[in-house]
mmCIF file of C-alpha atoms in Angstrom:
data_model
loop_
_atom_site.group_PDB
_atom_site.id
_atom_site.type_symbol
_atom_site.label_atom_id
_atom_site.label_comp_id
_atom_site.label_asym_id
_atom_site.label_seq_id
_atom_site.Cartn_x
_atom_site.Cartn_y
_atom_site.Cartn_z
ATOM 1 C CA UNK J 1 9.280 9.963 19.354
ATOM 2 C CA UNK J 2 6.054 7.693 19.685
ATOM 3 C CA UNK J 3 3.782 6.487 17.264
ATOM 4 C CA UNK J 4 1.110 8.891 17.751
ATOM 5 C CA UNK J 5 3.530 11.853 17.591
ATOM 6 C CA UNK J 6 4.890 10.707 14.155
ATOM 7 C CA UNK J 7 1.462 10.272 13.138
ATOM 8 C CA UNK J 8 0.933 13.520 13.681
ATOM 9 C CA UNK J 9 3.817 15.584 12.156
ATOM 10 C CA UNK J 10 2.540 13.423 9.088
ATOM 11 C CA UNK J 11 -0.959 14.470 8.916
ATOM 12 C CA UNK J 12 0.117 18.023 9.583
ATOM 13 C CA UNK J 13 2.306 17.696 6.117
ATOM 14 C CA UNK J 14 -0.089 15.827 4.017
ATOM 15 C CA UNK J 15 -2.761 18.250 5.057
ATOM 16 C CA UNK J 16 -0.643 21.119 4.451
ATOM 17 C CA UNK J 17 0.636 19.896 0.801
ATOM 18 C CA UNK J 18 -2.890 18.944 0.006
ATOM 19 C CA UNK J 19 -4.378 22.629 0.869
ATOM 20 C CA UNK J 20 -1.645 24.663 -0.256
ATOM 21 C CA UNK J 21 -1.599 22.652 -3.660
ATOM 22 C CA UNK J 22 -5.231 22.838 -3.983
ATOM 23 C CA UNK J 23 -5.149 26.402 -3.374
ATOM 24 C CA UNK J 24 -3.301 27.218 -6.900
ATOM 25 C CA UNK J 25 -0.612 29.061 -5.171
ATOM 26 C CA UNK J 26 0.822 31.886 -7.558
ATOM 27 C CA UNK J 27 3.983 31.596 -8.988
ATOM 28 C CA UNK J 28 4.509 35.373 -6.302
ATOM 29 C CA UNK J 29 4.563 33.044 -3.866
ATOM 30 C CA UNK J 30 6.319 30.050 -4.628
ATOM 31 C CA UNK J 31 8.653 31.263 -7.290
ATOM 32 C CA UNK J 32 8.379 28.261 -8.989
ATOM 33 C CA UNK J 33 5.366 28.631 -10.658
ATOM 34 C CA UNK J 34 2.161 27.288 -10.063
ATOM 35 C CA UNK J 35 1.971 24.094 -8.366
ATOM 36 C CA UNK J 36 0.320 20.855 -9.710
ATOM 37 C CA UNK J 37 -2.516 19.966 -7.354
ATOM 38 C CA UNK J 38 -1.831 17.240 -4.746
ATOM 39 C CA UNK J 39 -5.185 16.462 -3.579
ATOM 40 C CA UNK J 40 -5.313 13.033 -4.962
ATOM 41 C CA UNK J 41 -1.794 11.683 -3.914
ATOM 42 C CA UNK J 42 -2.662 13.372 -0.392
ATOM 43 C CA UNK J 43 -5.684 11.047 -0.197
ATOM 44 C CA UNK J 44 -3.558 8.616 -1.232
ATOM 45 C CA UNK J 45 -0.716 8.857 1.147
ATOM 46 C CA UNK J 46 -3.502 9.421 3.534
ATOM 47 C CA UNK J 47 -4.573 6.162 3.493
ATOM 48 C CA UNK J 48 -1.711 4.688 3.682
ATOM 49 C CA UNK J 49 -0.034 6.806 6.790
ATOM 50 C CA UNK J 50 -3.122 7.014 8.524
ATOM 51 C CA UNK J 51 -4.749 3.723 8.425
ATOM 52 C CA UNK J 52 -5.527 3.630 12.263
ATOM 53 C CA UNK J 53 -7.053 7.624 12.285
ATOM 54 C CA UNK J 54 -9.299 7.093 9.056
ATOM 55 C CA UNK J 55 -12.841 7.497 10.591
ATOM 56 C CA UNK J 56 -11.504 10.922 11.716
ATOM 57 C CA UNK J 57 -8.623 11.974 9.633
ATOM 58 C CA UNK J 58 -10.875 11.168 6.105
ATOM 59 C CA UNK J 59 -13.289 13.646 6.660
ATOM 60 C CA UNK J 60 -10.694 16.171 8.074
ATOM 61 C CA UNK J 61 -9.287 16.059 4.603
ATOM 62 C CA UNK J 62 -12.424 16.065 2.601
ATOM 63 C CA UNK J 63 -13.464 19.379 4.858
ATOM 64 C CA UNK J 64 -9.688 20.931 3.534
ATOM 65 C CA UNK J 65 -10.479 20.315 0.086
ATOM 66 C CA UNK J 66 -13.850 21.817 0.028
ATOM 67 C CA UNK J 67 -12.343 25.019 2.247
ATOM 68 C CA UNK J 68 -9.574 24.935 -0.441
ATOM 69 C CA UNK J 69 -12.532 25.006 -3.035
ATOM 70 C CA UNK J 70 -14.464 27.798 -1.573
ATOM 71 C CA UNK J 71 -11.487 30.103 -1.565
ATOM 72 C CA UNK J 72 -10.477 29.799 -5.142
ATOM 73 C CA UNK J 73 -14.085 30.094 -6.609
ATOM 74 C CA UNK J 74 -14.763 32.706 -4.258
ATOM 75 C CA UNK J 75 -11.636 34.823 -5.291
ATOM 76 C CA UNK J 76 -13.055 34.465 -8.881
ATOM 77 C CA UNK J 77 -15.795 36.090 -7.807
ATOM 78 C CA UNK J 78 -18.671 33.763 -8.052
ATOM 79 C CA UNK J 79 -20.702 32.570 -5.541
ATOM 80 C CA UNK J 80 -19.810 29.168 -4.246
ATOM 81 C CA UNK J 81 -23.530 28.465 -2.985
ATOM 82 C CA UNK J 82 -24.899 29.020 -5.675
ATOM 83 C CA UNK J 83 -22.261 27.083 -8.059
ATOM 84 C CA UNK J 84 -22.101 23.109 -9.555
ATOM 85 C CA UNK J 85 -20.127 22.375 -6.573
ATOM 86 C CA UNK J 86 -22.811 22.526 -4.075
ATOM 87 C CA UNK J 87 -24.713 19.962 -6.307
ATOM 88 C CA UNK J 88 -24.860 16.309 -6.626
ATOM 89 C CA UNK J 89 -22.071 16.107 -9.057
ATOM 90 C CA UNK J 90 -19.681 18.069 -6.331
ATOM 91 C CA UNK J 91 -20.206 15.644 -3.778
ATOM 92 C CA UNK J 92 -19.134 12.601 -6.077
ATOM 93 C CA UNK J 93 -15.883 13.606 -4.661
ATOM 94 C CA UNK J 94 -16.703 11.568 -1.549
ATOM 95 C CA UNK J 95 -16.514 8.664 -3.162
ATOM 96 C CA UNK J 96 -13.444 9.146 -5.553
ATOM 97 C CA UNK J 97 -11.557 10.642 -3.011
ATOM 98 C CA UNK J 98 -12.319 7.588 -0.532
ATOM 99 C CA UNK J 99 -11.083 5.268 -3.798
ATOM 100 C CA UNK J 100 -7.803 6.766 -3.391
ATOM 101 C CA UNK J 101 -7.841 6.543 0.428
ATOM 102 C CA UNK J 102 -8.860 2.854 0.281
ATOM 103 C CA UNK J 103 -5.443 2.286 -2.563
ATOM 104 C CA UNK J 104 -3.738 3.903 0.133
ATOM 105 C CA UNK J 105 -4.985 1.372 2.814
ATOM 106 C CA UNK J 106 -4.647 -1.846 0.678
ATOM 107 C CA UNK J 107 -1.130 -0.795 0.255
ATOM 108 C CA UNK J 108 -0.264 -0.341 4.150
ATOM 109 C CA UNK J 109 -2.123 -3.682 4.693
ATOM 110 C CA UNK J 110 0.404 -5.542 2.237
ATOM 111 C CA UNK J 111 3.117 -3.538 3.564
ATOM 112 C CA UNK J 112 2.782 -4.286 6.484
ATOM 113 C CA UNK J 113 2.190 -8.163 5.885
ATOM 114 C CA UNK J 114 6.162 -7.464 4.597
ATOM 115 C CA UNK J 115 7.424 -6.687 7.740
ATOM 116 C CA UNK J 116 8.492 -3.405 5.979
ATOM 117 C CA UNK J 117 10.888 -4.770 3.561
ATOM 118 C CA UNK J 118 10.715 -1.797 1.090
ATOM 119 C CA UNK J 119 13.141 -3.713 -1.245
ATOM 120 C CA UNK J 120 10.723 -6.474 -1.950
ATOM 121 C CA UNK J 121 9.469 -5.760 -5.604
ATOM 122 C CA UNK J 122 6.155 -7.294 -4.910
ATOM 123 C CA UNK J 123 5.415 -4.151 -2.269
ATOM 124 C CA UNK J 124 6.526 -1.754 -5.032
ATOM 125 C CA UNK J 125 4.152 -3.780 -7.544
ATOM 126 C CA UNK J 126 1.630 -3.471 -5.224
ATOM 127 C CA UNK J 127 2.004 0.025 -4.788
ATOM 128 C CA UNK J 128 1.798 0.760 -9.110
ATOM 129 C CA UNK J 129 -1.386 -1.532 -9.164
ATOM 130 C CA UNK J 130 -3.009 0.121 -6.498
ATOM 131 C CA UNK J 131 -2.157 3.315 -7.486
ATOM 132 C CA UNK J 132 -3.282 2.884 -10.921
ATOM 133 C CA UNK J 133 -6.514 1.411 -9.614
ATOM 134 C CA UNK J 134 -7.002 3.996 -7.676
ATOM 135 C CA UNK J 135 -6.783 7.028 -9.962
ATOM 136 C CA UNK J 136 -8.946 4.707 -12.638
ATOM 137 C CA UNK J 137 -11.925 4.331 -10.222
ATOM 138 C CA UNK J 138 -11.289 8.622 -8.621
ATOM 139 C CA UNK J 139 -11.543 10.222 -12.064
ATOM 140 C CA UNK J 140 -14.569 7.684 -13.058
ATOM 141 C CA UNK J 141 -16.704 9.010 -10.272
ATOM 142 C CA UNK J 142 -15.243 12.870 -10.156
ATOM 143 C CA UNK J 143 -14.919 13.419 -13.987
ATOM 144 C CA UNK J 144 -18.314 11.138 -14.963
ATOM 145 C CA UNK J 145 -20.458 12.738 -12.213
ATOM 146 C CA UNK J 146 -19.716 16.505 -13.423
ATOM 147 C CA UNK J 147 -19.940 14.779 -16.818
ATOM 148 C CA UNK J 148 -22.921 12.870 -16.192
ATOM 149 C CA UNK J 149 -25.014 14.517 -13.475
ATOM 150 C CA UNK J 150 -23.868 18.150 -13.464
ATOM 151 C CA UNK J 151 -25.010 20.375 -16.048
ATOM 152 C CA UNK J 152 -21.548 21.504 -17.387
ATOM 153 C CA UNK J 153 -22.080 19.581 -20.691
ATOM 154 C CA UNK J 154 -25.101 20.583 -22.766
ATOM 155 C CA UNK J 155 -25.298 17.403 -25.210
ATOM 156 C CA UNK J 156 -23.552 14.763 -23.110
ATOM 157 C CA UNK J 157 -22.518 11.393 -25.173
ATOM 158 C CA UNK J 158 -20.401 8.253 -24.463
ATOM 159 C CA UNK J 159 -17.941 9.742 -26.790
ATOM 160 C CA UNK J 160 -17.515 12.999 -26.036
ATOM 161 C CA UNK J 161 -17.121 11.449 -22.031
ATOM 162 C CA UNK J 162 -14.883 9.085 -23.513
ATOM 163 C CA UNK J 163 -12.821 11.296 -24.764
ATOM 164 C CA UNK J 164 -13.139 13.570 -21.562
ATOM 165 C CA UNK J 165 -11.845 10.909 -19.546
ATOM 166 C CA UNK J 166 -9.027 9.866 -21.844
ATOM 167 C CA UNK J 167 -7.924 13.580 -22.239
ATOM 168 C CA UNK J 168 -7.442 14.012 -18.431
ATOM 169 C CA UNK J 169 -6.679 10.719 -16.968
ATOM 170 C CA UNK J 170 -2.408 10.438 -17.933
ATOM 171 C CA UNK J 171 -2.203 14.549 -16.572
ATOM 172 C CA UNK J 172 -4.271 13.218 -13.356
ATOM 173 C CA UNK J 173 -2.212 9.665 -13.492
ATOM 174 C CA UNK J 174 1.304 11.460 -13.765
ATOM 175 C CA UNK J 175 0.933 13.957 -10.739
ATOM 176 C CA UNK J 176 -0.526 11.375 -8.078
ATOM 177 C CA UNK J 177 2.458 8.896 -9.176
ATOM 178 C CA UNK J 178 4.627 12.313 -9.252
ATOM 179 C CA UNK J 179 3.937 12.363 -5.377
ATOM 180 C CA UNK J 180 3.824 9.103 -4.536
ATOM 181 C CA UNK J 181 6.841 8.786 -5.690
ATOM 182 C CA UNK J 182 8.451 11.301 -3.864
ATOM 183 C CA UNK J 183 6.884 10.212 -0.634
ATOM 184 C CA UNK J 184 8.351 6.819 -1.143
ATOM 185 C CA UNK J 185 11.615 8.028 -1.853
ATOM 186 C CA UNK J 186 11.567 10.088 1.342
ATOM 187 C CA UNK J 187 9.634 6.710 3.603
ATOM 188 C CA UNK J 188 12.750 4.963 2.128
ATOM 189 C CA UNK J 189 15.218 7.046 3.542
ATOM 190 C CA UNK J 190 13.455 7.821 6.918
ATOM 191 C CA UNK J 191 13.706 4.231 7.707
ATOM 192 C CA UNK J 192 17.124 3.512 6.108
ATOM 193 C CA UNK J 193 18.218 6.009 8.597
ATOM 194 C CA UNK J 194 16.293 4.678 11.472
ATOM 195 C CA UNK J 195 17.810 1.371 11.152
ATOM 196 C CA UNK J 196 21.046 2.594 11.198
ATOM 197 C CA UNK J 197 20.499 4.090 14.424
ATOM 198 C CA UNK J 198 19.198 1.261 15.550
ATOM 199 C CA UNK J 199 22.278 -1.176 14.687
ATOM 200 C CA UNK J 200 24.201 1.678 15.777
ATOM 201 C CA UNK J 201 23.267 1.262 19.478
ATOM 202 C CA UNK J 202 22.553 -2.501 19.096
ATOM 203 C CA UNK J 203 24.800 -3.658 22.134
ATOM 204 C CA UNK J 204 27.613 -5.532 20.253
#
């Protein structure tokens, strides 16, 4: 399997898990309830597995979460045209999402400055930081632009977006490291496995 082809079958699953999640599938459908979204890890692990498609592959994401958007507030029966998101504050989103796309692309660069070596603790402590940075600079432009800009908030105040912030940020912090996680566990594996094959058919 070439590069491009395992480029691809990863796209195809970090676009799926990023739609599906962002759709608020019903616990009917998944029988385990509803889903946490996984927008922001999939922007992160998009950066990060997709480094060399980004000019592309960025915006093909951004278009799935705006799709996934338009479905939910549609099914609630408002009209997306004529809702916040098709204002200013919506398309803060750009930029937030793109700060967890860049995390994702500091950490491939480092990785990859490793040779791979997925047991070095500096790659894994480059990973938290990044990740950390990451969500810190998403949710200050998504959550202050609908704070800020949007009129969602009739008496806005550096406390009460303070507190806004604080309230959200460990919920928003917790998922994205839930699936980052669990794609490194999984990356681990993959190439555990890989080089096993490998020594396996090393001519000895």
């Amino acid at each position: 399997m070439n590069t491009t082809t395992q480029r691809a079958i990863v796209f195809t699953l970090i676009a799926s898990l990023l739609l599906a999640t962002r759709l608020n599938l019903p616990a009917s459908l998944t029988h385990l309830g509803p889903i946490p979204d996984a927008s922001w890890a999939a922007f992160f692990l998009g950066g990060f597995y997709l480094r060399g498609w980004t000019r592309w592959a960025f915006p093909v994401f951004m278009a799935l979460a705006v799709l996934a958007d338009y479905v939910v507030i549609s099914g609630q029966g408002m009209d997306f045209f004529a809702h916040y998101c098709m204002s200013a504050a919506y398309w803060f989103l750009i930029p937030a999402y793109f700060a967890l796309w860049f995390g994702g692309l500091l950490v491939r660069r480092y990785y990859a400055s490793t040779e791979g070596a997925e047991s070095n603790g500096k790659v894994l402590a480059v990973l938290a930081a990044s990740l950390f940075g990451s969500v810190v600079l998403c949710h200050l432009l998504s959550q202050g632009s609908f704070y800020w800009i949007s009129d969602s908030v009739a008496d806005p105040s550096f406390a009460g977006w303070w507190k806004n912030y604080s309230d959200w940020f460990v919920p928003y912090l917790r998922t994205t490291a839930i699936y980052a996680g669990l794609a490194v566990i999984v990356h681990v594996g993959v190439t555990q496995a890989a080089r096993l094959r490998a020594r396996a058919k090393a001519p000895r």
